[in-house]
mmCIF file of N, CA and C in Angstrom:
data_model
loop_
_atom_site.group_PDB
_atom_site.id
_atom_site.type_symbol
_atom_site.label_atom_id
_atom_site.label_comp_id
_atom_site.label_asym_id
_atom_site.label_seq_id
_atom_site.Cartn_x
_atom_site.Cartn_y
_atom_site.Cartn_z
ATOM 1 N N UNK A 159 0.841 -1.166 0.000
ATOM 2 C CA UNK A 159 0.000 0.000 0.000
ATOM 3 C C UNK A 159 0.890 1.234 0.000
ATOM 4 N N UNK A 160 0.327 2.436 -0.820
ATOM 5 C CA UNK A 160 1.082 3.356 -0.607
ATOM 6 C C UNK A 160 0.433 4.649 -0.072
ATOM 7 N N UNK A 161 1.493 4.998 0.455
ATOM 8 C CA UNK A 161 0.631 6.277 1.567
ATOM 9 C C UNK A 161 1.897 7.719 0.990
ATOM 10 N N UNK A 162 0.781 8.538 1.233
ATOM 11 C CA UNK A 162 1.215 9.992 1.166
ATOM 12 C C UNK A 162 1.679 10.597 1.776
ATOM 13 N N UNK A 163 2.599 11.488 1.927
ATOM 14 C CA UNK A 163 2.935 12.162 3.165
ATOM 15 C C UNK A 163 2.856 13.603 2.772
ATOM 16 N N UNK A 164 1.889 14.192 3.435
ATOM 17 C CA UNK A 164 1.918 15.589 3.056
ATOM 18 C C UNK A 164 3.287 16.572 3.408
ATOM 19 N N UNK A 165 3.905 17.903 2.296
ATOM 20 C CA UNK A 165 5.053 18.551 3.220
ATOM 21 C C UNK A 165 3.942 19.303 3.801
ATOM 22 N N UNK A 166 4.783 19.611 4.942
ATOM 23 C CA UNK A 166 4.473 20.699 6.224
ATOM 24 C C UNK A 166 4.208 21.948 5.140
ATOM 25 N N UNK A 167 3.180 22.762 5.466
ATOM 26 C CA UNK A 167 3.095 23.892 4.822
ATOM 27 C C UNK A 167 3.645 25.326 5.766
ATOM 28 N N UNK A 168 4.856 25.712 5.294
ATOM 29 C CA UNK A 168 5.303 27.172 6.075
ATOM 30 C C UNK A 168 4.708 28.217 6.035
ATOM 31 N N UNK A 169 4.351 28.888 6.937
ATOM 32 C CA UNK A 169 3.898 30.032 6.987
ATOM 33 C C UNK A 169 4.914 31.255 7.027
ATOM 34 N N UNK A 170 4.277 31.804 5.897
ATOM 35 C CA UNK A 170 5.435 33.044 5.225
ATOM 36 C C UNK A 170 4.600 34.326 6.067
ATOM 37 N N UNK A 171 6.029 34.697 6.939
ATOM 38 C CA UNK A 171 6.135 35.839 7.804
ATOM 39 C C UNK A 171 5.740 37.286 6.908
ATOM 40 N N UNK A 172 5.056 37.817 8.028
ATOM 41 C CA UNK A 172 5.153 39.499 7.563
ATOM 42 C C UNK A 172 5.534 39.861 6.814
ATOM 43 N N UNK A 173 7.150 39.601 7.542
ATOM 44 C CA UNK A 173 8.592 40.179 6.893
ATOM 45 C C UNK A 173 8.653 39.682 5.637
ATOM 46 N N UNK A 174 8.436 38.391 5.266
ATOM 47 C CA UNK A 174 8.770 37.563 4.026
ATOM 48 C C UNK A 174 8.249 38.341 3.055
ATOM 49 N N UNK A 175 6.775 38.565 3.180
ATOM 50 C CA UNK A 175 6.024 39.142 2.098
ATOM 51 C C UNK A 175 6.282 40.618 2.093
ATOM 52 N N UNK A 176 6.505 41.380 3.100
ATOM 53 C CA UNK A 176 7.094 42.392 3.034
ATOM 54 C C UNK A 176 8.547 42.335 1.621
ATOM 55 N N UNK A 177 9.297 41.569 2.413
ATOM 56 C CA UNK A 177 10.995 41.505 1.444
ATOM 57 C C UNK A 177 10.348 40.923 0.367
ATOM 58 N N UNK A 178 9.494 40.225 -0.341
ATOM 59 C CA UNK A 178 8.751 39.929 -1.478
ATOM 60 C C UNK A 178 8.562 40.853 -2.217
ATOM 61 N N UNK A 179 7.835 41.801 -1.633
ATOM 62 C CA UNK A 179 7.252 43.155 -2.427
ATOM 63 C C UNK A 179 7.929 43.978 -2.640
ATOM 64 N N UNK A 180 8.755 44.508 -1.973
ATOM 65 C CA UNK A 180 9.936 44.756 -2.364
ATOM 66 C C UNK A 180 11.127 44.360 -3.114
ATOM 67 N N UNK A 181 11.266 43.210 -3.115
ATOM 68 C CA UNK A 181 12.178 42.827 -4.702
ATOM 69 C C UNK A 181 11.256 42.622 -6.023
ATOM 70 N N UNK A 182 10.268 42.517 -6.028
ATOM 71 C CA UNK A 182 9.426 42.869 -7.112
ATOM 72 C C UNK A 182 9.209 44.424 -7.304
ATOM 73 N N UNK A 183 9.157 45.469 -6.232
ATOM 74 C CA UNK A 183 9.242 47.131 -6.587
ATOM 75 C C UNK A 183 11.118 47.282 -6.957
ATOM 76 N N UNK A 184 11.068 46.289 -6.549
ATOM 77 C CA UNK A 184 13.056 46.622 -6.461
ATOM 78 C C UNK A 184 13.523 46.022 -8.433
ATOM 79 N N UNK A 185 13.064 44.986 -8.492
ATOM 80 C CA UNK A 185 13.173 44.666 -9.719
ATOM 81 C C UNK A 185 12.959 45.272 -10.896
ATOM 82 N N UNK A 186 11.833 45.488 -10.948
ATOM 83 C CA UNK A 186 11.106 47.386 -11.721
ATOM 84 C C UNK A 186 11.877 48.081 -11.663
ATOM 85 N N UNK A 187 12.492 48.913 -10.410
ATOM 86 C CA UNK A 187 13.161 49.994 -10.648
ATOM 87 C C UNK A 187 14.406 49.740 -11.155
ATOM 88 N N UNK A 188 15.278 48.382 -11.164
ATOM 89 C CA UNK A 188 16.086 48.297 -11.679
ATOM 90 C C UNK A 188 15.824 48.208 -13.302
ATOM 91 N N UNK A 189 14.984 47.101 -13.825
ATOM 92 C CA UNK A 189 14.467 47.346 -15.468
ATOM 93 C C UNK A 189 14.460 49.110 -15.879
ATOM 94 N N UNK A 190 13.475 49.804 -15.189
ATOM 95 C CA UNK A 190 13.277 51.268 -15.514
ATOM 96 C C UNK A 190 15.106 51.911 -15.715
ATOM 97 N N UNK A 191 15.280 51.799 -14.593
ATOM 98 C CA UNK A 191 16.684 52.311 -14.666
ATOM 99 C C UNK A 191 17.948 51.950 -15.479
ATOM 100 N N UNK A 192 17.653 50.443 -15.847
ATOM 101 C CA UNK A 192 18.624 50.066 -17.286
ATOM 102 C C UNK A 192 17.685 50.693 -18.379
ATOM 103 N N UNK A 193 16.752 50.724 -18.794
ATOM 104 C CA UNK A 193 16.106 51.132 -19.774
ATOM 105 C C UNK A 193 16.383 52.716 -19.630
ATOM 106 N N UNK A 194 16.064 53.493 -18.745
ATOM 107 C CA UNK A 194 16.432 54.841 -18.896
ATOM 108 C C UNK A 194 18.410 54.847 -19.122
ATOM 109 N N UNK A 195 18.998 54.427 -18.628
ATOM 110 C CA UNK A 195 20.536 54.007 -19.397
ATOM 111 C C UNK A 195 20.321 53.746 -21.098
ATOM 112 N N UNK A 196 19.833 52.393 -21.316
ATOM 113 C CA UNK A 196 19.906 52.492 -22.542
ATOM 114 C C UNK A 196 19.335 53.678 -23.650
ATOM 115 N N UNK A 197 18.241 53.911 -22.743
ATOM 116 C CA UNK A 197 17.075 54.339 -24.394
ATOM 117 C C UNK A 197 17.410 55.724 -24.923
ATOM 118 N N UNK A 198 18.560 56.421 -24.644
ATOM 119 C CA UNK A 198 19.350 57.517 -25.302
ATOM 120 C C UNK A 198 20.409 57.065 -26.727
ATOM 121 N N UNK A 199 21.049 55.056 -25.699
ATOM 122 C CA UNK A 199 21.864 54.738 -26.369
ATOM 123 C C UNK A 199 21.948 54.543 -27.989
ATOM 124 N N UNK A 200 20.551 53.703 -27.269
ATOM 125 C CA UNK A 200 19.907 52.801 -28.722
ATOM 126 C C UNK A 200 18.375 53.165 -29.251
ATOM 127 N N UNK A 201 17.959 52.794 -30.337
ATOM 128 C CA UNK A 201 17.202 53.034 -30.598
ATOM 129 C C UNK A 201 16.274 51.908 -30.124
ATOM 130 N N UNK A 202 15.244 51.576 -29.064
ATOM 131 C CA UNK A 202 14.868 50.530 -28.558
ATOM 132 C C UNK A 202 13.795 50.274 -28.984
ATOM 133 N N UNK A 203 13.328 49.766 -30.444
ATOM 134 C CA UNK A 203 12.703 48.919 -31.241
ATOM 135 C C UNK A 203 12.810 47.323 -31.940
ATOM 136 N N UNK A 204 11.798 46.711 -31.761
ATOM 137 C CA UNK A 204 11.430 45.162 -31.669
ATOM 138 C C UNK A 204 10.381 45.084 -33.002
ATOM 139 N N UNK A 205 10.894 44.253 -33.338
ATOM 140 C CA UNK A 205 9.646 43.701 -34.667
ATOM 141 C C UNK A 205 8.697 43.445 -33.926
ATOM 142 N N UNK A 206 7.375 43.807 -35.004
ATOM 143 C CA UNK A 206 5.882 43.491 -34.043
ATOM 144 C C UNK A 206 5.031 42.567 -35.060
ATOM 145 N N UNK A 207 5.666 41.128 -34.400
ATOM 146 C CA UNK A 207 4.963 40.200 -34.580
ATOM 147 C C UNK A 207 5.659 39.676 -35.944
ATOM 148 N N UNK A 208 4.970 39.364 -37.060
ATOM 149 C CA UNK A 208 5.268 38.363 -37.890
ATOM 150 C C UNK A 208 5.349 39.506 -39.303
ATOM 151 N N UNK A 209 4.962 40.568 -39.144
ATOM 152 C CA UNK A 209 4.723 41.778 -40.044
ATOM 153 C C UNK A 209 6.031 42.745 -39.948
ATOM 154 N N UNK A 210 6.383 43.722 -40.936
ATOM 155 C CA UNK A 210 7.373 44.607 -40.958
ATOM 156 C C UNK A 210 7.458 45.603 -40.249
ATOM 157 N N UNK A 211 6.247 45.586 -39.398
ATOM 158 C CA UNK A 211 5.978 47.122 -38.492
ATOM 159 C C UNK A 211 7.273 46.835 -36.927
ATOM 160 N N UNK A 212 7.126 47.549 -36.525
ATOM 161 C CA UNK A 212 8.131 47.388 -35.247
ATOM 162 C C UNK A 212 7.571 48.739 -34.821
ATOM 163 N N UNK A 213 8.350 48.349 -33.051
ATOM 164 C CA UNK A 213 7.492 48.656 -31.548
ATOM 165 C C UNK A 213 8.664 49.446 -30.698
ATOM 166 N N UNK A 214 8.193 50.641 -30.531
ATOM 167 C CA UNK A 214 8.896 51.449 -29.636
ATOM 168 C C UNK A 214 9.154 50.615 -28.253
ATOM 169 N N UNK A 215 10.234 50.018 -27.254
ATOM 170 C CA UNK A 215 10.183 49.747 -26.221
ATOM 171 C C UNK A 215 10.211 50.708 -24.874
ATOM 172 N N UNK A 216 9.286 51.040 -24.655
ATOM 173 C CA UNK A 216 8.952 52.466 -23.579
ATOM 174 C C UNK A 216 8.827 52.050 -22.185
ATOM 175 N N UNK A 217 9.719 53.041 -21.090
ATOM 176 C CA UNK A 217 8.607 52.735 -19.566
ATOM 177 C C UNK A 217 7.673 52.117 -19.609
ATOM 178 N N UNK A 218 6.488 52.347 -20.541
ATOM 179 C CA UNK A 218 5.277 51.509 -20.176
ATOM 180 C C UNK A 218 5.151 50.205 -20.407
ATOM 181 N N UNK A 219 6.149 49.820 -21.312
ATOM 182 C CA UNK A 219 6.186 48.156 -21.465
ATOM 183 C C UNK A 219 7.260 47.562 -20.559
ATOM 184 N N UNK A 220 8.379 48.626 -19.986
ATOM 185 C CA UNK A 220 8.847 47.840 -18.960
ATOM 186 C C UNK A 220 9.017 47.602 -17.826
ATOM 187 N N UNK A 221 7.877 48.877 -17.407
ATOM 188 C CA UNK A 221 7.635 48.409 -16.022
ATOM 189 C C UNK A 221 6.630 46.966 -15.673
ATOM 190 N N UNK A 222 5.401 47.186 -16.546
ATOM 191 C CA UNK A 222 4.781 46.073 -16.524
ATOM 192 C C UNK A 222 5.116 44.951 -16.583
ATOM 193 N N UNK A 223 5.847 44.648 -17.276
ATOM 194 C CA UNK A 223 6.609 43.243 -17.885
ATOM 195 C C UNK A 223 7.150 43.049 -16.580
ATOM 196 N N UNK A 224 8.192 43.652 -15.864
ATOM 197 C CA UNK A 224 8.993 43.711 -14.969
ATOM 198 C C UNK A 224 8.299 43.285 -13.672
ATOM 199 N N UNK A 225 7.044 43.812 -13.096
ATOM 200 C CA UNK A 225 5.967 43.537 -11.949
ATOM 201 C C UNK A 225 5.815 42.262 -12.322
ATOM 202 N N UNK A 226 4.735 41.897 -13.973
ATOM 203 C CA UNK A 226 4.264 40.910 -14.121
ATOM 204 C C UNK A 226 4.976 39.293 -13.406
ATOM 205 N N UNK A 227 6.660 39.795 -14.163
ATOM 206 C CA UNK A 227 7.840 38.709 -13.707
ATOM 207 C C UNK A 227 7.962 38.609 -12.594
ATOM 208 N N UNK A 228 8.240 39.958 -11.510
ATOM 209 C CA UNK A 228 8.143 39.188 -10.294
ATOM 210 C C UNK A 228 7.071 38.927 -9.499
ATOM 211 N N UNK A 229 5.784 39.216 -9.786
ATOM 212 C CA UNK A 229 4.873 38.648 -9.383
ATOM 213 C C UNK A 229 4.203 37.156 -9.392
ATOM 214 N N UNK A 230 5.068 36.281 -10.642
ATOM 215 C CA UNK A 230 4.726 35.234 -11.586
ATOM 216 C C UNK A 230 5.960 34.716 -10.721
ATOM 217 N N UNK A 231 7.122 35.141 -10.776
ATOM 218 C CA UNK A 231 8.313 34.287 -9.641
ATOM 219 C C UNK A 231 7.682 34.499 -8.553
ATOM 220 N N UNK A 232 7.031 35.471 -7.650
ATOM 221 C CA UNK A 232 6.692 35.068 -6.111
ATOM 222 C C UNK A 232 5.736 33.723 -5.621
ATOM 223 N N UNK A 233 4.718 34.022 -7.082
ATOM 224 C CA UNK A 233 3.377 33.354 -6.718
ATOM 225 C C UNK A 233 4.068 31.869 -6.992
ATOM 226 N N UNK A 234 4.754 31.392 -7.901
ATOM 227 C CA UNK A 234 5.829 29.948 -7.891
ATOM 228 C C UNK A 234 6.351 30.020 -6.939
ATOM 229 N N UNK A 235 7.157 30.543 -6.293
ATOM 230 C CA UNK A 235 7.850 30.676 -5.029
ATOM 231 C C UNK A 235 6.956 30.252 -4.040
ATOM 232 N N UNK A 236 5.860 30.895 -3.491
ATOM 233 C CA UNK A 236 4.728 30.356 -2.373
ATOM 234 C C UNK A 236 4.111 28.877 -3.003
ATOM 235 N N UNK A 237 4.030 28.600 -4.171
ATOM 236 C CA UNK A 237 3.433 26.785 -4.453
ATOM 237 C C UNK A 237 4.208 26.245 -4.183
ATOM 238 N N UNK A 238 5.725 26.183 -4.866
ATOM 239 C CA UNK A 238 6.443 25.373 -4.410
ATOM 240 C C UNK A 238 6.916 25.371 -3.118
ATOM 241 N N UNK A 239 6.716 26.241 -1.986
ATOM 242 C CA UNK A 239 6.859 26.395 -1.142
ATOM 243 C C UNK A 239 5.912 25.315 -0.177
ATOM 244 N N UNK A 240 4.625 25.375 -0.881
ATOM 245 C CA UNK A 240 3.388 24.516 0.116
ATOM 246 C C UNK A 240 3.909 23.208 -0.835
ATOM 247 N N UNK A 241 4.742 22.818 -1.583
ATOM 248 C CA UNK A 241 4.002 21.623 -2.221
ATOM 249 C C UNK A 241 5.824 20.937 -2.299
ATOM 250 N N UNK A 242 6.574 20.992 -2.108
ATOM 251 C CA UNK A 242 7.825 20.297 -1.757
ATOM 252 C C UNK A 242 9.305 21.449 -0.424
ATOM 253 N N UNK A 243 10.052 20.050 -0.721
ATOM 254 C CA UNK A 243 10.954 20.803 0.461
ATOM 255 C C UNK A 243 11.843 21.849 0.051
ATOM 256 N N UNK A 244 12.207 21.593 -1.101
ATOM 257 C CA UNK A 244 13.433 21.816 -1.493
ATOM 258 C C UNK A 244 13.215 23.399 -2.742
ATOM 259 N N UNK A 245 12.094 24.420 -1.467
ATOM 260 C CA UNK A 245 11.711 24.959 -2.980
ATOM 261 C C UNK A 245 12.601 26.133 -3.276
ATOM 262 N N UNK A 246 13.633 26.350 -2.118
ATOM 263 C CA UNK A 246 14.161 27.392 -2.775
ATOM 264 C C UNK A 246 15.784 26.960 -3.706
ATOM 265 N N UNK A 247 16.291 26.320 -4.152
ATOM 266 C CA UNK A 247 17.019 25.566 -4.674
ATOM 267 C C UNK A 247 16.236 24.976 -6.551
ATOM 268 N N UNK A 248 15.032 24.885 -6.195
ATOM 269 C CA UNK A 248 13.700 24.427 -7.143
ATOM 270 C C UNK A 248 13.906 25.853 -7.957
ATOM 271 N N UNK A 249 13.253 26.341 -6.871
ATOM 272 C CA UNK A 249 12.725 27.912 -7.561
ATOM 273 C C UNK A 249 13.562 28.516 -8.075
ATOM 274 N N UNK A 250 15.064 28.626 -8.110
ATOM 275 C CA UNK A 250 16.430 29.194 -8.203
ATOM 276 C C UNK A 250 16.834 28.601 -9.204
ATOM 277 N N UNK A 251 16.734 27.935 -9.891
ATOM 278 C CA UNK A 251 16.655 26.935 -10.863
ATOM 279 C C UNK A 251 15.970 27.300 -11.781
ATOM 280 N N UNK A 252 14.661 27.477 -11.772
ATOM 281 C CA UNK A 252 13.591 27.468 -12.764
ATOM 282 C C UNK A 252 13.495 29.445 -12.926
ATOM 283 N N UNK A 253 13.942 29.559 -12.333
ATOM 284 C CA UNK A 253 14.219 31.546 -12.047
ATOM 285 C C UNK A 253 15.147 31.553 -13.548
ATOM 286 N N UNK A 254 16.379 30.571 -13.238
ATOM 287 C CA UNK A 254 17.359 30.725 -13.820
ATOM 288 C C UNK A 254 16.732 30.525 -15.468
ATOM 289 N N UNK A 255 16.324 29.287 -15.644
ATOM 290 C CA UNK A 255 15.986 28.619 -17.201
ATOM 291 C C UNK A 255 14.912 30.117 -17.175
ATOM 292 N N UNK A 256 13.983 30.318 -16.879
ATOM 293 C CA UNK A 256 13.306 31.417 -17.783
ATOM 294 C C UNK A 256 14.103 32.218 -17.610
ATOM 295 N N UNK A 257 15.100 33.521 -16.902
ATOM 296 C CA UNK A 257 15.974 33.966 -17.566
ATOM 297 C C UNK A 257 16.209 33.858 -18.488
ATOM 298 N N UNK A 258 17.047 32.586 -19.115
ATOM 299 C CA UNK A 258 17.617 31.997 -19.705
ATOM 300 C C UNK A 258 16.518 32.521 -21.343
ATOM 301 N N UNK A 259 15.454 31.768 -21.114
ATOM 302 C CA UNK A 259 14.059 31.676 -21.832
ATOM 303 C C UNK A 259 13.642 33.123 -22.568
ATOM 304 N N UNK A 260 14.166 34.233 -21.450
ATOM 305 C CA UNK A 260 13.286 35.234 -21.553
ATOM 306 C C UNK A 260 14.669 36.351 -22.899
ATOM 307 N N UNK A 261 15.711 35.805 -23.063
ATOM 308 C CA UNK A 261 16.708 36.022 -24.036
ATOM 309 C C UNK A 261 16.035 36.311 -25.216
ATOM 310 N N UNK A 262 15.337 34.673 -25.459
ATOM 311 C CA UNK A 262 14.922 34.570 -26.869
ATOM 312 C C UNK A 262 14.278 36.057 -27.932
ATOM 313 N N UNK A 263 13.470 36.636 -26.564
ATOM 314 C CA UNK A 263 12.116 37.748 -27.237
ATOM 315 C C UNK A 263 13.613 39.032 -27.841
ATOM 316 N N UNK A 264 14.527 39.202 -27.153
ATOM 317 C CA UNK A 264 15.695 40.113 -27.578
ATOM 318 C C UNK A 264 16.318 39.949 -28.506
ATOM 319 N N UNK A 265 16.828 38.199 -28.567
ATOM 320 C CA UNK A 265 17.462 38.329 -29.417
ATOM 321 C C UNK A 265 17.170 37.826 -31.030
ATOM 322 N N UNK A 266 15.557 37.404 -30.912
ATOM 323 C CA UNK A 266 14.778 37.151 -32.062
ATOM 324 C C UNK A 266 14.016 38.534 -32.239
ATOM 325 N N UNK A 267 13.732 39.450 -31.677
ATOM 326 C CA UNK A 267 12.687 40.378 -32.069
ATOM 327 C C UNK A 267 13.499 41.639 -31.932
ATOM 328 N N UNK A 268 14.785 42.159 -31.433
ATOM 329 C CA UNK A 268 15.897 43.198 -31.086
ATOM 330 C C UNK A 268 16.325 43.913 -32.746
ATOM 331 N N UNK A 269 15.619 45.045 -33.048
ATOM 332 C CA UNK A 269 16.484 45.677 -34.865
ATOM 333 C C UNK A 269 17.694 46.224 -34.104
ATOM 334 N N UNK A 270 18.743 45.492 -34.710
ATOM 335 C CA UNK A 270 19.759 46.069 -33.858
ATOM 336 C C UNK A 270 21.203 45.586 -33.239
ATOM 337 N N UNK A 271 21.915 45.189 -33.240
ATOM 338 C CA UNK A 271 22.301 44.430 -32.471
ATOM 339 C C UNK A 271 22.655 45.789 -31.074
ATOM 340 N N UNK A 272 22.961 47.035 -30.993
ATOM 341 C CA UNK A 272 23.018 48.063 -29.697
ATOM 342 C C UNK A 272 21.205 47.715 -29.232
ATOM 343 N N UNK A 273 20.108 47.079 -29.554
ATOM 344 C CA UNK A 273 18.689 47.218 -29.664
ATOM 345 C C UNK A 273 18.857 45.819 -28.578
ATOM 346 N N UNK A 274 19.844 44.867 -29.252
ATOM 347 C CA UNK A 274 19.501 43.244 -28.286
ATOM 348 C C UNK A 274 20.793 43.218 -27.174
ATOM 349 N N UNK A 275 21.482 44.291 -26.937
ATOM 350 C CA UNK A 275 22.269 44.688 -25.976
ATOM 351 C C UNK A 275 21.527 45.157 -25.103
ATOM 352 N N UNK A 276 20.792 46.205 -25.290
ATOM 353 C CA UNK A 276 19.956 47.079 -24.327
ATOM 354 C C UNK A 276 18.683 45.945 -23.905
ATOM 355 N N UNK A 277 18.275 45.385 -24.576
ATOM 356 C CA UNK A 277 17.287 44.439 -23.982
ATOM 357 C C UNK A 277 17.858 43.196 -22.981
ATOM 358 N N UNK A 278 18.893 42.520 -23.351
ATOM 359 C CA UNK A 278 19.313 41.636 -22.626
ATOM 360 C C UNK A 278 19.818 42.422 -20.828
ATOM 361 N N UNK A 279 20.352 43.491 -21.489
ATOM 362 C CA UNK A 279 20.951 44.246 -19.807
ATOM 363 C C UNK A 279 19.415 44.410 -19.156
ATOM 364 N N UNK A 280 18.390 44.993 -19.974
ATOM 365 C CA UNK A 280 16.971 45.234 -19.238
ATOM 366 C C UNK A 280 16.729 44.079 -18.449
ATOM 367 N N UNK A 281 16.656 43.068 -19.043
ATOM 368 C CA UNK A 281 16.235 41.517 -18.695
ATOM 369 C C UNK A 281 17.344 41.278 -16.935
ATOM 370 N N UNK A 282 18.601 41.375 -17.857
ATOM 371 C CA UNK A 282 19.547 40.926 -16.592
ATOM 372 C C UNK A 282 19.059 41.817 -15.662
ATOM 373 N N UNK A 283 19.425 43.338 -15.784
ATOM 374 C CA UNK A 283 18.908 43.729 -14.484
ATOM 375 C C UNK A 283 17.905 43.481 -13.440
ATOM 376 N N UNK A 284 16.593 43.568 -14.015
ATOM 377 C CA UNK A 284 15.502 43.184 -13.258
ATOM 378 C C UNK A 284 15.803 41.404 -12.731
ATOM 379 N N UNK A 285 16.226 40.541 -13.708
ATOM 380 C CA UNK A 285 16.525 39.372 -12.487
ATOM 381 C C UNK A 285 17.408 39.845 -11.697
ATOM 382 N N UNK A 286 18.621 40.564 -11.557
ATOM 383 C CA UNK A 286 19.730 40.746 -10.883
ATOM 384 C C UNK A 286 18.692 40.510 -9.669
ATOM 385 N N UNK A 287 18.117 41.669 -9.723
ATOM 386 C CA UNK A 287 17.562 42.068 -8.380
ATOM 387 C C UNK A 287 16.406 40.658 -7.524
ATOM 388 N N UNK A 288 15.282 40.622 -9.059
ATOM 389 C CA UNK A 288 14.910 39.468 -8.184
ATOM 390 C C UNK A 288 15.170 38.045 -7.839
ATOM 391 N N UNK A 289 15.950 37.681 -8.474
ATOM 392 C CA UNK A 289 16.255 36.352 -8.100
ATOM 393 C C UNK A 289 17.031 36.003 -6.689
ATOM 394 N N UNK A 290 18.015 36.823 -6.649
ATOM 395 C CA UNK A 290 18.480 36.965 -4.949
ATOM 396 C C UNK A 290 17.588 37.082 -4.368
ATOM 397 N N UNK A 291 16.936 38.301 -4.842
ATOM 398 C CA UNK A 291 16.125 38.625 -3.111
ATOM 399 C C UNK A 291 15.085 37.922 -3.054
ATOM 400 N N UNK A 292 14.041 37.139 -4.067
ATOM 401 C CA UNK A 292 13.130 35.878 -3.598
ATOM 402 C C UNK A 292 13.855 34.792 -3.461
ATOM 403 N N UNK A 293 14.876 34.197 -3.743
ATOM 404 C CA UNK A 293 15.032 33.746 -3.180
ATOM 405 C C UNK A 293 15.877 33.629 -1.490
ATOM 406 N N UNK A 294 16.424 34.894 -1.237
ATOM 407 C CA UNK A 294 16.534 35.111 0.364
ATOM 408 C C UNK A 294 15.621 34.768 1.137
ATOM 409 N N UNK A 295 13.952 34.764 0.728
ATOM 410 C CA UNK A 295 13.079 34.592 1.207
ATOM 411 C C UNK A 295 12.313 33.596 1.535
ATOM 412 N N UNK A 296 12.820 32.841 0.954
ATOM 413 C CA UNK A 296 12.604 30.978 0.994
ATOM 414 C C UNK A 296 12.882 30.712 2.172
ATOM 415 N N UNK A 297 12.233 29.881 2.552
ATOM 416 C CA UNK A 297 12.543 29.279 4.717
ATOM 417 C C UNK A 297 13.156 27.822 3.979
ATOM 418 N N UNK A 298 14.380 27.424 4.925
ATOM 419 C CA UNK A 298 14.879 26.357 4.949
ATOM 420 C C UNK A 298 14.179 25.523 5.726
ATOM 421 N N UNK A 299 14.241 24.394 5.325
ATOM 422 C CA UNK A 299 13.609 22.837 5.755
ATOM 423 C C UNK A 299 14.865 22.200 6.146
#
């Protein structure tokens, strides 16, 4: 017979979700702030879509993008948190491959190569910030 063993579910402190929200406001301001670096440099336009038109990359697409990401890493961060042990090691991992993942949109959609410079630093920055600091926030088992 086989039996289940549920993990213990942690309860994420104040503080946790506090330092949460903050590397997701922290992450943003780092994207904003490589993007205000670049967007003098380069001209920060992306093909739009499958057509010849192309897309101004503005504050307004990168702050959003930037929240969206660390909001989408926290909310993984708290499942895997209720649903195995090992989630900050998990999560640090899978942080990493979409990084990794999130290249592609720069360096397939970037007119430019100063265009897929400035996008990749956008990208790095905002993980810089969140990937440390959610994962600081992970409770050891």
């Amino acid at each position: 017979m086989t039996t289940l063993t549920a993990v213990p579910t942690r309860i994420v402190s104040p503080t946790a979700r506090s330092a949460r929200a903050l590397a997701v406001i922290g992450a943003t301001a780092a994207a904003l702030v490589a993007w205000a670096i670049a967007s003098p440099l380069a001209t920060l336009t992306v093909h739009a879509g499958s057509g010849p038109g192309t897309t101004h990359v503005g504050a307004a697409s990168v702050a959003p993008a930037a929240v969206l990401a660390g909001l989408l890493g926290w909310g993984l961060l708290a499942a895997l948190e209720r649903t195995i042990s090992s989630a900050r090691t998990t999560w640090t991992v899978i942080a990493f491959v979409v990084l990794a993942i999130s290249f592609a949109g720069p360096l397939s959609a970037g007119v430019g190569a100063a265009t897929v410079v400035a996008l990749v630093c956008i990208h790095l920055a905002a993980a810089g910030v969140l990937i440390p600091a959610l994962s600081r926030t992970a409770g050891r088992r």
